[in-house]
Short mmCIF file of C-alpha atoms in Angstrom, two decimals:
data_model
loop_
_atom_site.label_atom_id
_atom_site.label_comp_id
_atom_site.label_asym_id
_atom_site.label_seq_id
_atom_site.Cartn_x
_atom_site.Cartn_y
_atom_site.Cartn_z
CA MET A 146 -4.68 24.19 6.47
CA LYS A 147 -1.69 25.91 4.59
CA PHE A 148 1.04 23.95 3.47
CA PRO A 149 4.07 25.91 5.51
CA LEU A 150 7.54 26.90 4.16
CA PRO A 151 9.94 24.34 4.17
CA LEU A 152 11.52 23.91 7.53
CA PHE A 153 15.13 23.84 6.40
CA SER A 154 17.41 24.90 3.68
CA LEU A 155 20.75 23.58 4.74
CA LEU A 156 24.09 24.52 2.72
CA GLY A 157 21.79 26.34 0.26
CA THR A 158 20.57 22.68 -1.38
CA PRO A 159 17.62 20.99 -0.90
CA PHE A 160 19.51 17.60 -0.55
CA ALA A 161 21.73 19.24 2.10
CA PRO A 162 19.69 17.39 4.91
CA ILE A 163 21.31 14.20 4.53
CA LEU A 164 24.80 15.32 5.26
CA LEU A 165 23.21 15.88 8.90
CA SER A 166 21.03 12.79 8.51
CA GLY A 167 22.39 11.34 11.93
CA ALA A 168 20.49 13.94 13.64
CA PHE A 169 17.32 12.56 12.27
CA PHE A 170 17.59 8.64 12.77
CA GLY A 171 17.41 6.42 15.59
CA PRO A 172 17.99 7.17 19.45
CA GLU A 173 21.01 4.88 19.51
CA ALA A 174 24.50 6.58 19.00
CA LEU A 175 25.49 6.62 15.81
CA ALA A 176 28.43 4.58 14.02
CA ALA A 177 30.92 6.53 11.60
CA GLU A 178 30.31 8.47 8.91
CA PHE A 179 30.51 6.60 5.60
CA ARG A 180 31.00 8.98 2.88
CA ILE A 181 29.41 8.54 -0.55
CA VAL A 182 31.17 11.61 -2.37
CA PRO A 183 33.83 11.80 -2.62
CA SER A 184 34.52 8.17 -1.97
CA GLU A 185 37.06 7.42 0.29
CA GLN A 186 35.59 3.72 0.29
CA GLN A 187 35.36 1.20 -2.02
CA ALA A 188 32.61 2.25 -4.65
CA THR A 189 31.31 -0.96 -4.48
CA VAL A 190 28.52 -3.00 -3.39
CA THR A 191 28.96 -6.89 -1.95
CA LEU A 192 26.35 -9.44 -1.28
CA SER A 193 26.90 -12.10 1.12
CA ASP A 194 27.22 -15.45 -0.17
CA SER A 195 23.95 -16.86 0.68
CA LEU A 196 22.34 -13.89 -1.53
CA LYS A 197 24.60 -14.24 -4.46
CA GLU A 198 21.81 -16.23 -6.48
CA ASP A 199 18.53 -14.78 -5.08
CA PRO A 200 16.97 -12.89 -7.78
CA ALA A 201 15.60 -10.25 -5.44
CA ALA A 202 18.93 -9.81 -3.44
CA ARG A 203 20.64 -9.26 -7.11
CA ASN A 204 18.33 -6.82 -8.11
CA ALA A 205 18.66 -4.89 -5.14
CA GLY A 206 22.34 -4.91 -5.51
CA LYS A 207 22.13 -3.85 -9.34
CA ARG A 208 19.43 -0.91 -8.18
CA PHE A 209 21.76 0.58 -5.78
CA ILE A 210 25.04 0.39 -8.14
CA ASP A 211 22.70 1.80 -11.04
CA THR A 212 21.16 4.52 -9.06
CA VAL A 213 24.11 5.74 -7.12
CA THR A 214 26.35 5.82 -10.37
CA ARG A 215 23.88 8.35 -11.72
CA MET A 216 23.66 10.16 -9.15
CA THR A 217 27.33 10.79 -7.89
CA GLY A 218 28.91 10.45 -11.81
CA GLU A 219 31.28 7.78 -10.10
CA GLU A 220 31.29 4.03 -11.30
CA TRP A 221 30.22 1.79 -8.47
CA THR A 222 30.50 -1.99 -9.06
CA HIS A 223 29.66 -5.26 -7.82
CA GLY A 224 32.41 -6.38 -4.99
CA GLU A 225 33.58 -9.13 -2.69
CA ASP A 226 34.40 -7.60 0.50
CA MET A 227 31.95 -7.76 3.35
CA GLU A 228 34.25 -5.30 5.28
CA ALA A 229 34.01 -2.57 2.77
CA GLY A 230 31.87 -0.72 0.76
CA VAL A 231 27.81 -1.01 0.67
CA VAL A 232 27.20 -4.88 2.00
CA LEU A 233 24.05 -6.44 1.71
CA ALA A 234 23.13 -9.66 4.07
CA ILE A 235 20.34 -11.38 5.80
CA THR A 236 19.91 -12.89 9.15
CA GLN A 237 21.66 -16.17 8.63
CA ASP A 238 25.05 -14.29 7.74
CA LEU A 239 25.49 -12.34 10.90
CA PRO A 240 23.05 -13.97 13.51
CA GLU A 241 24.47 -12.19 16.62
CA LEU A 242 24.15 -8.80 14.89
CA ALA A 243 20.76 -9.70 13.48
CA GLY A 244 19.67 -10.38 16.93
CA LYS A 245 20.31 -7.29 18.58
CA ALA A 246 18.88 -5.33 15.75
CA GLY A 247 15.63 -7.60 16.61
CA LEU A 248 15.56 -8.91 12.99
CA LYS A 249 13.36 -12.22 13.12
CA ALA A 250 13.50 -14.07 10.00
CA ASP A 251 10.96 -16.88 11.21
CA ASP A 252 8.23 -14.60 11.99
CA PRO A 253 5.87 -14.07 9.09
CA PHE A 254 4.79 -10.36 10.00
CA GLN A 255 8.56 -9.29 10.14
CA ARG A 256 10.07 -10.71 6.93
CA GLU A 257 10.39 -6.86 5.75
CA ALA A 258 12.60 -5.55 8.51
CA TYR A 259 16.13 -4.28 8.27
CA TYR A 260 18.88 -2.82 9.64
CA LEU A 261 21.13 -0.06 8.51
CA LYS A 262 24.47 0.66 10.30
CA SER A 263 27.35 2.79 9.01
CA SER A 264 31.05 2.79 9.79
CA GLY A 265 33.94 4.43 8.40
CA LYS A 266 34.46 1.98 5.74
CA ARG A 267 31.28 -0.28 5.43
CA LEU A 268 27.34 0.53 4.98
CA LEU A 269 25.52 -2.67 6.29
CA VAL A 270 22.24 -3.44 5.23
CA LEU A 271 21.03 -6.41 7.04
CA ALA A 272 17.67 -7.79 6.28
CA ALA A 273 15.31 -10.29 7.77
CA THR A 274 14.64 -11.45 4.11
CA PRO A 275 15.97 -10.49 0.50
CA LEU A 276 12.65 -8.76 0.41
CA GLY A 277 13.92 -6.58 3.51
CA LEU A 278 17.07 -5.60 1.63
CA GLN A 279 15.00 -4.40 -1.29
CA HIS A 280 13.33 -1.77 0.96
CA GLY A 281 16.75 -1.17 3.00
CA VAL A 282 18.02 -0.07 -0.47
CA GLU A 283 15.56 1.98 -1.36
CA ASP A 284 15.76 3.54 2.23
CA LEU A 285 19.49 4.26 1.34
CA LEU A 286 18.37 6.30 -2.15
CA HIS A 287 15.49 8.09 -0.19
CA ARG A 288 18.26 9.32 2.32
CA LEU A 289 20.65 10.32 -0.40
CA GLY A 290 17.83 12.41 -2.27
CA TYR A 291 16.41 10.10 -4.81
CA ARG A 292 12.78 10.26 -5.29
CA HIS A 293 9.75 8.55 -7.38
CA TYR A 294 7.05 10.38 -6.55
CA PHE A 295 4.07 9.29 -9.44
CA PRO A 296 4.76 6.52 -11.97
CA GLY A 297 6.86 7.31 -14.89
CA GLU A 298 10.32 8.36 -15.63
CA THR A 299 8.96 12.24 -15.38
CA TRP A 300 8.56 11.94 -11.73
CA GLU A 301 11.94 10.41 -11.10
CA VAL A 302 14.09 12.76 -8.99
CA VAL A 303 18.00 11.83 -9.47
CA PRO A 304 20.06 14.56 -7.92
CA ARG A 305 23.61 15.21 -8.99
CA LEU A 306 25.59 14.80 -5.75
CA THR A 307 29.01 16.29 -5.54
CA GLN A 308 29.27 15.38 -1.66
CA ALA A 309 27.34 13.19 0.32
CA ALA A 310 27.16 11.16 3.51
CA LEU A 311 25.07 9.02 5.82
CA GLU A 312 25.61 8.08 9.50
CA VAL A 313 22.85 5.73 10.84
CA ASP A 314 22.38 3.31 13.36
CA GLU A 315 18.73 2.07 13.01
CA THR A 316 16.35 -0.96 12.66
CA GLN A 317 13.29 -0.09 10.36
CA ARG A 318 10.18 -1.79 10.02
CA PRO A 319 6.80 -0.88 8.49
CA ALA A 320 3.92 0.17 10.90
CA TYR A 321 1.62 -1.86 8.43
CA VAL A 322 2.83 -5.44 7.73
CA PHE A 323 0.56 -5.63 4.35
CA ARG A 324 0.56 -2.57 2.50
CA ASP A 325 -1.36 -2.74 -0.89
CA LEU A 326 -2.33 0.20 -3.37
CA PHE A 327 -4.09 -1.48 -6.30
CA THR A 328 -5.67 -0.55 -9.52
CA THR A 329 -8.25 -2.70 -11.40
CA SER A 330 -7.48 -0.40 -14.94
CA PHE A 331 -4.34 0.27 -16.59
CA ARG A 332 -3.98 2.08 -20.00
CA PRO A 333 -1.25 0.19 -22.36
CA GLY A 334 2.45 0.56 -20.50
CA GLU A 335 1.19 1.82 -17.16
CA GLU A 336 1.23 -1.38 -15.11
CA PRO A 337 4.90 -1.83 -15.24
CA MET A 338 5.51 1.92 -14.17
CA PHE A 339 3.02 1.41 -11.37
CA ASN A 340 4.71 -1.98 -10.15
CA GLN A 341 7.84 -0.08 -10.09
CA TRP A 342 6.62 2.86 -8.33
CA ARG A 343 5.49 0.56 -5.73
CA GLN A 344 8.21 -1.02 -5.49
CA VAL A 345 10.60 1.93 -5.17
CA ASN A 346 8.13 3.53 -2.06
CA ARG A 347 8.50 0.20 -0.26
CA MET A 348 4.63 -0.84 -0.93
CA GLY A 349 3.79 -4.57 -0.90
CA SER A 350 3.85 -7.11 2.01
CA GLY A 351 6.14 -9.76 3.37
CA PHE A 352 2.88 -11.60 4.79
CA GLN A 353 0.70 -12.27 2.02
CA LEU A 354 -2.93 -11.48 3.01
CA ASN A 355 -5.91 -13.16 0.86
CA THR A 356 -9.33 -11.40 1.49
CA ARG A 357 -11.06 -11.32 -1.88
CA HIS A 358 -14.27 -12.78 -2.77
CA SER A 359 -13.69 -16.67 -2.39
CA TYR A 360 -16.86 -18.38 -3.12
CA LEU A 361 -17.15 -18.70 -6.48
CA ALA A 362 -13.71 -19.92 -6.55
CA ILE A 363 -14.57 -22.74 -4.20
CA PHE A 364 -17.79 -23.63 -5.97
CA ARG A 365 -15.79 -23.87 -9.38
CA ARG A 366 -13.24 -26.06 -7.67
CA HIS A 367 -15.93 -28.29 -6.89
CA GLU A 368 -19.02 -27.63 -9.26
CA GLU A 369 -19.87 -31.44 -9.58
CA THR A 370 -20.12 -31.67 -5.90
CA PHE A 371 -22.10 -28.85 -5.89
CA ALA A 372 -24.32 -29.62 -8.62
CA ALA A 373 -25.10 -33.20 -6.31
CA HIS A 374 -25.97 -31.14 -3.37
CA PRO A 375 -28.25 -28.08 -3.94
CA GLU A 376 -28.53 -28.18 -0.01
CA TYR A 377 -25.07 -26.74 0.30
CA PHE A 378 -26.63 -23.20 -0.81
CA ALA A 379 -28.48 -20.72 1.19
CA LYS A 380 -32.11 -20.24 1.11
CA VAL A 381 -33.42 -16.91 0.51
CA ASP A 382 -37.22 -16.25 0.53
CA GLY A 383 -37.65 -19.81 0.96
CA VAL A 384 -35.58 -20.50 -2.41
CA ARG A 385 -31.97 -22.09 -2.67
CA ARG A 386 -29.62 -19.87 -4.68
CA ASP A 387 -27.73 -21.03 -7.55
CA PRO A 388 -24.26 -19.55 -8.49
CA ARG A 389 -25.16 -20.40 -12.06
CA LYS A 390 -27.50 -17.58 -12.09
CA ASP A 391 -26.99 -15.62 -8.67
CA ARG A 392 -24.35 -13.59 -8.29
CA ASP A 393 -24.68 -12.75 -4.70
CA PHE A 394 -25.22 -16.45 -3.68
CA LYS A 395 -23.90 -17.85 -0.40
CA PHE A 396 -22.95 -21.18 1.11
CA ASN A 397 -25.26 -22.96 4.08
CA ALA A 398 -23.13 -22.97 7.07
CA ALA A 399 -25.19 -25.09 8.93
CA ASN A 400 -24.68 -28.08 6.63
CA PRO A 401 -21.71 -30.00 8.08
CA ASP A 402 -20.76 -31.63 4.78
CA LEU A 403 -20.62 -28.17 3.53
CA LEU A 404 -18.09 -27.51 6.37
CA ARG A 405 -16.57 -30.59 5.47
CA LEU A 406 -15.72 -29.59 2.22
CA LEU A 407 -14.42 -25.87 3.07
CA VAL A 408 -11.95 -27.53 5.18
CA ASP A 409 -10.64 -30.23 3.07
CA ASP A 410 -10.72 -27.48 -0.10
CA ALA A 411 -8.19 -25.09 2.28
CA LYS A 412 -6.38 -28.12 3.52
CA ALA A 413 -5.12 -28.78 -0.04
CA ILE A 414 -4.53 -25.26 -0.82
CA LEU A 415 -2.32 -24.31 2.37
CA SER A 416 -0.52 -27.50 2.01
CA ALA A 417 0.85 -27.09 -1.27
CA PRO A 418 4.62 -26.40 -1.41
CA ASP A 419 3.99 -22.53 -2.81
CA ALA A 420 1.26 -22.08 -0.18
CA GLN A 421 0.63 -18.48 0.88
CA ASP A 422 0.47 -17.54 4.07
CA SER A 423 -3.54 -17.11 4.56
CA ILE A 424 -6.54 -18.53 2.51
CA SER A 425 -9.38 -15.97 1.64
CA MET A 426 -12.57 -17.16 3.10
CA ASP A 427 -14.66 -14.09 2.19
CA PRO A 428 -18.22 -14.32 0.87
CA SER A 429 -19.52 -13.67 -2.62
CA ASP A 430 -20.34 -9.72 -2.60
CA PHE A 431 -23.31 -8.38 -1.30
CA GLY A 432 -26.26 -10.00 0.04
CA GLY A 433 -27.73 -13.30 -0.58
CA TRP A 434 -27.49 -14.81 2.95
CA ASP A 435 -29.58 -17.48 4.21
CA ASN A 436 -32.70 -15.96 5.97
CA SER A 437 -35.43 -18.98 5.41
CA GLY A 438 -33.40 -22.06 5.95
CA GLU A 439 -31.30 -23.98 8.44
CA ALA A 440 -28.60 -21.56 8.61
CA PHE A 441 -30.94 -18.45 9.51
CA GLU A 442 -32.69 -20.88 11.93
CA LYS A 443 -29.57 -22.56 13.39
CA ILE A 444 -26.90 -19.57 12.99
CA GLY A 445 -28.57 -16.47 12.73
CA THR A 446 -27.06 -13.18 11.12
CA PRO A 447 -25.01 -12.90 8.15
CA SER A 448 -21.98 -12.23 10.34
CA ASN A 449 -22.59 -15.58 12.16
CA GLN A 450 -22.88 -17.25 9.08
CA ALA A 451 -19.79 -16.00 7.39
CA VAL A 452 -17.62 -16.30 10.70
CA THR A 453 -18.91 -20.02 11.07
CA MET A 454 -17.30 -20.96 7.98
CA ALA A 455 -14.51 -18.98 8.27
CA ASN A 456 -13.86 -20.47 11.97
CA ALA A 457 -14.46 -23.99 10.72
CA VAL A 458 -11.45 -23.48 7.91
CA ALA A 459 -9.15 -21.57 10.59
CA ARG A 460 -9.36 -23.76 13.21
CA GLU A 461 -9.12 -27.27 10.92
CA ALA A 462 -7.15 -26.34 8.01
CA ALA A 463 -5.11 -23.15 8.52
CA ALA A 464 -3.93 -23.40 12.48
CA PRO A 465 -2.43 -27.01 12.53
CA LEU A 466 -0.37 -25.41 9.23
CA GLY A 467 0.32 -22.12 10.82
CA LYS A 468 -1.69 -20.23 8.25
CA TYR A 469 -4.06 -17.67 8.84
CA VAL A 470 -8.06 -16.94 6.97
CA GLY A 471 -8.44 -13.65 5.58
CA MET A 472 -12.04 -11.96 5.08
CA TYR A 473 -13.87 -8.81 4.90
CA ALA A 474 -16.17 -7.13 7.11
CA TYR A 475 -18.53 -4.95 4.98
CA TYR A 476 -22.33 -4.68 3.74
CA ASP A 477 -24.43 -7.46 5.38
CA HIS A 478 -21.66 -9.03 7.28
CA GLN A 479 -20.28 -5.42 8.60
CA PHE A 480 -21.48 -5.93 11.88
CA PRO A 481 -20.39 -8.32 14.91
CA PRO A 482 -20.90 -11.76 14.87
CA ASP A 483 -22.89 -13.01 18.08
CA ILE A 484 -19.92 -16.02 18.23
CA ALA A 485 -16.25 -15.93 18.80
CA VAL A 486 -13.90 -15.40 16.14
CA GLU A 487 -10.97 -17.66 15.69
CA PRO A 488 -7.68 -15.91 16.70
CA ASN A 489 -5.90 -16.56 13.07
CA ILE A 490 -8.72 -15.10 11.58
CA ILE A 491 -7.80 -11.75 9.72
CA VAL A 492 -10.88 -9.14 9.13
CA SER A 493 -10.28 -6.33 6.91
CA PHE A 494 -13.03 -3.79 7.51
CA ALA A 495 -14.04 -2.05 4.24
CA THR A 496 -14.72 1.83 5.12
CA ARG A 497 -17.37 2.23 1.99
CA PHE A 498 -20.60 0.29 1.23
CA LEU A 499 -21.50 0.33 4.94
CA LYS A 500 -25.18 -0.63 6.11
CA PRO A 501 -26.81 2.70 8.17
CA ASP A 502 -25.35 2.45 11.64
CA GLY A 503 -22.49 0.82 10.10
CA ASP A 504 -19.47 2.99 11.97
CA VAL A 505 -16.05 1.56 11.07
CA PHE A 506 -14.13 2.26 14.60
CA GLU A 507 -17.43 0.72 16.35
CA ASN A 508 -17.53 -2.28 14.52
CA ILE A 509 -13.82 -2.95 14.95
CA THR A 510 -14.41 -2.60 18.62
CA ALA A 511 -17.20 -4.71 18.45
CA TRP A 512 -15.43 -7.41 16.50
CA ARG A 513 -12.62 -7.63 18.84
CA ALA A 514 -14.96 -7.96 21.85
CA LYS A 515 -15.29 -11.42 20.27
CA GLY A 516 -12.14 -12.47 20.03
CA LEU A 517 -10.49 -10.66 16.65
CA LYS A 518 -6.79 -10.50 16.79
CA GLN A 519 -5.85 -9.21 13.67
CA VAL A 520 -7.24 -6.16 12.04
CA GLY A 521 -7.09 -4.94 8.55
CA ILE A 522 -8.63 -1.82 6.68
CA ARG A 523 -10.06 -2.13 2.88
CA ASP A 524 -9.77 1.46 1.88
CA TYR A 525 -11.06 3.20 -1.31
CA CYS A 526 -8.63 6.16 -2.40
CA SER A 527 -10.29 6.70 -5.66
CA TYR A 528 -13.42 4.40 -7.34
CA TRP A 529 -13.99 5.12 -11.04
CA PRO A 530 -17.81 5.30 -11.08
CA TRP A 531 -17.79 7.48 -7.94
CA ASP A 532 -14.54 10.03 -8.71
CA GLN A 533 -13.89 9.62 -12.83
CA SER A 534 -10.36 10.78 -11.59
CA MET A 535 -11.41 14.24 -10.84
CA PRO A 536 -9.82 16.78 -8.07
CA GLY A 537 -11.90 17.18 -5.03
CA ARG A 538 -13.90 13.81 -5.42
CA ALA A 539 -11.86 10.88 -3.99
CA LEU A 540 -10.40 10.17 -0.64
CA GLY A 541 -7.06 9.54 -2.08
CA GLY A 542 -6.63 13.40 -2.47
CA ASN A 543 -7.42 14.07 1.16
CA LEU A 544 -4.28 14.26 3.01
CA HIS A 545 -6.12 15.40 5.99
CA TYR A 546 -8.16 12.23 6.05
CA LEU A 547 -5.43 9.50 5.05
CA ASN A 548 -3.06 11.05 7.99
CA ARG A 549 -5.67 11.01 10.47
CA SER A 550 -7.05 7.65 9.68
CA LEU A 551 -3.99 5.98 9.47
CA LYS A 552 -2.85 7.02 12.91
CA ARG A 553 -6.46 6.42 13.91
CA TYR A 554 -6.46 2.95 12.61
CA PHE A 555 -3.35 1.82 13.87
CA GLU A 556 -4.14 2.96 17.43
CA ILE A 557 -6.79 0.55 17.74
CA GLY A 558 -4.87 -2.41 16.02
CA ALA A 559 -4.88 -2.48 12.21
CA ARG A 560 -1.91 -3.59 10.87
CA PHE A 561 -3.11 -4.73 7.55
CA TYR A 562 -4.01 -1.84 4.75
CA THR A 563 -5.55 -2.07 1.07
CA ALA A 564 -6.87 0.27 -1.21
CA GLU A 565 -8.45 0.65 -4.15
CA SER A 566 -7.22 3.53 -6.58
CA GLN A 567 -7.35 4.50 -9.95
CA GLY A 568 -5.46 7.10 -12.07
CA GLY A 569 -5.78 10.72 -11.71
CA TRP A 570 -2.22 11.57 -10.33
CA GLY A 571 -2.59 15.10 -10.88
CA ALA A 572 -5.33 15.64 -8.12
CA TYR A 573 -4.66 12.15 -6.22
CA GLY A 574 -0.73 11.29 -6.48
CA LEU A 575 0.55 13.69 -3.83
CA GLY A 576 -1.89 11.64 -1.60
CA TYR A 577 -0.79 8.16 -2.98
CA TYR A 578 2.94 8.78 -2.38
CA SER A 579 2.09 10.44 1.08
CA LEU A 580 0.09 7.11 1.85
CA THR A 581 3.22 5.22 1.24
CA ARG A 582 5.22 7.01 3.67
CA TRP A 583 2.51 6.73 6.25
CA LEU A 584 2.07 3.03 5.96
CA TRP A 585 5.35 3.01 7.24
CA ASN A 586 5.46 5.30 9.85
CA PRO A 587 1.97 7.25 10.43
CA GLU A 588 3.47 10.14 12.34
CA GLU A 589 5.88 11.37 9.70
CA PRO A 590 4.43 14.87 9.61
CA GLN A 591 2.29 16.12 6.49
CA GLU A 592 4.44 19.17 6.35
CA VAL A 593 7.25 17.45 6.00
CA ILE A 594 6.25 14.95 3.05
CA VAL A 595 4.52 18.00 1.30
CA ASN A 596 7.83 20.27 1.74
CA ASP A 597 9.85 17.20 0.43
CA PHE A 598 7.66 16.74 -2.29
CA LEU A 599 7.29 20.18 -3.59
CA THR A 600 10.95 21.48 -2.98
CA HIS A 601 12.68 18.05 -4.97
CA ALA A 602 9.84 17.98 -7.97
CA PHE A 603 9.72 21.91 -8.56
CA GLY A 604 12.73 23.38 -7.43
CA PRO A 605 12.55 27.17 -8.37
CA ALA A 606 8.89 26.57 -8.95
CA ALA A 607 8.09 25.26 -5.69
CA GLU A 608 6.18 27.76 -3.64
CA THR A 609 4.40 28.64 -6.84
CA MET A 610 3.26 25.24 -7.10
CA ARG A 611 2.18 25.09 -3.63
CA ARG A 612 -0.81 26.93 -4.58
CA TYR A 613 -2.01 23.85 -7.10
CA PHE A 614 -1.57 21.49 -4.64
CA GLU A 615 -3.17 23.49 -1.79
CA LEU A 616 -6.32 23.63 -4.25
CA VAL A 617 -6.42 19.94 -5.08
CA ASN A 618 -5.16 18.27 -1.83
CA GLY A 619 -5.23 21.08 0.86
CA ASP A 620 -8.02 21.35 3.77
CA GLY A 621 -10.28 22.76 1.16
CA MET A 622 -9.61 20.15 -1.36
CA VAL A 623 -13.19 19.28 -1.70
CA ALA A 624 -13.88 22.71 -3.02
CA ALA A 625 -11.64 21.56 -6.35
CA ARG A 626 -14.59 19.80 -7.65
CA PHE A 627 -16.24 23.26 -8.30
CA ARG A 628 -12.78 24.89 -9.30
CA SER A 629 -12.50 26.59 -13.12
CA PRO A 630 -9.83 25.06 -15.16
CA GLY A 631 -8.47 28.69 -15.12
CA GLU A 632 -8.03 28.38 -11.32
CA LEU A 633 -5.96 25.09 -11.86
CA TYR A 634 -3.85 26.20 -14.85
CA ALA A 635 -2.74 29.39 -13.19
CA PRO A 636 -0.13 28.20 -10.81
CA ILE A 637 1.26 25.52 -13.41
CA VAL A 638 1.25 28.27 -16.13
CA GLU A 639 2.86 30.82 -13.91
CA SER A 640 5.71 28.12 -12.92
CA LEU A 641 6.98 27.56 -16.67
CA PRO A 642 8.99 30.59 -16.74
CA LEU A 643 10.89 29.62 -13.55
CA VAL A 644 11.82 26.29 -14.71
CA GLU A 645 13.12 27.09 -18.42
CA ASN A 646 16.68 25.70 -17.62
CA ASP A 647 15.09 22.68 -15.70
CA PRO A 648 13.60 20.54 -18.44
CA ALA A 649 12.91 17.70 -15.90
CA VAL A 650 10.55 20.04 -13.85
CA ALA A 651 9.07 21.47 -17.09
CA ARG A 652 7.98 18.08 -17.91
CA ARG A 653 6.52 17.69 -14.62
CA LEU A 654 4.43 20.41 -15.09
CA GLU A 655 3.56 19.68 -18.66
CA ALA A 656 2.22 16.57 -17.51
CA LEU A 657 -0.18 18.41 -14.86
CA LEU A 658 -1.40 20.53 -17.54
CA VAL A 659 -2.22 17.28 -19.47
CA TYR A 660 -4.08 16.45 -16.12
CA VAL A 661 -5.98 19.84 -15.96
CA ARG A 662 -7.21 19.60 -19.74
CA TYR A 663 -8.68 16.43 -19.00
CA THR A 664 -10.85 17.99 -16.09
CA GLU A 665 -11.49 20.90 -18.43
CA LEU A 666 -12.61 18.40 -21.17
CA LEU A 667 -14.52 15.98 -18.60
CA SER A 668 -16.38 19.42 -16.97
CA ALA A 669 -17.42 20.00 -20.55
CA LEU A 670 -19.05 16.92 -21.07
CA GLU A 671 -20.90 16.32 -17.55
CA ARG A 672 -22.24 19.85 -18.42
CA ALA A 673 -23.47 19.10 -21.89
CA PRO A 674 -27.16 18.21 -22.54
CA LEU A 675 -27.46 14.56 -23.08
CA ASN A 676 -27.95 14.67 -26.74
CA GLU A 677 -24.36 16.35 -27.24
CA ARG A 678 -22.36 14.29 -25.23
#
């Protein structure tokens, strides 16, 4: 689809909508307007007494002070008045108000929720936890026009505000309680920028979900025991698997002593003072399931074997401690088991590496029929061996796919989302940024996100750059893999004269030129005869 023109241009400035922000947020009657500029209140940020020694809360306060000072040119400072300025607090500070706002600090799936309330003198951020405070501060800055679209200072938008006000009375909580966009490779200096980008855009999770492959770690923690008991391993074509040489080894789910070892191992981990909310019981990668031993004879399919072990840990180790067990559903164990699934197991369904006849949505429905209560998604926004960060080759650049799938996953009960990503921000960055918005609210209109991005990131070149992003992120984005570098260069080069007086926008255009140059070089490499590469 064509990205439509911006929906608004109030007061002739892209930041003007914040002056009327009360019209866009929340069904309740709004409190009085809190003016940021010109400041008619104290230009202070106050932390409640319970938060003054909390590192996350202190960072949130400093973040607001530093950023608003840059935006307004007015020196904001730390304050002590809980009734004036910007005030940061958590549920225990204002329990009655927290209850009315629906904040539940003791609910592991509600730790990121926060409540925003403006009045003539005070702008309150009341959160379930300090993590919620961080999100609330980033939300306030976003409403004031601050943006950080891609990692690095180049893609940070810090507007200069001469007048701004917030009028808000609402509770915010993410649609997906686990939101993870991760990468497995960084160039020097990239990782801190990526992590900052994630935090600014409210990625992360208050609930700690562990779903990574676990069998090798279990083996290493108990290597001597496993060495003495080869019967703890699955048989494949009559031969016991050996983790010292078989990467895809599996355990013998029918052995009661093996199950006891798994339960005891999980109890030790989940009982530790710093224990997280969940422990992974996801199998080692790919095959290796018992097809000729007692697990196959007594338990059956790979899914039955995986769930038998996860059930034992969930029932006997995790449930008594109020904890959860995480695992994936993919490859051999993507299909639903024949046995019931314990209610405190969280299954994340892979959207790739599926066997024939493996439909993600059908699998989710079938697993839920076996008692699965908690559903997650394991997605692949960019995977280097598949796409080499080139345009049109990865789902991370497909806005239509991301928006449609996140809505549908949510509708069928998914509340946990993790996706692999790599670089290629010139083609996938708008998708990655949109993803951060939709994981909080899958109903946020795509055209609003796109128009916001083009207007704030490119200013007078917004409409020219719309052509570039329609090529790499529009409905025809798959065709971008066949575009010539000249087609991608053209809108960027045409935009440069339009931003001669805006160095910040010029730097963004230059960054995109570098990306297109990368695509040009890699395309030449791919076309070259093998002996010339």
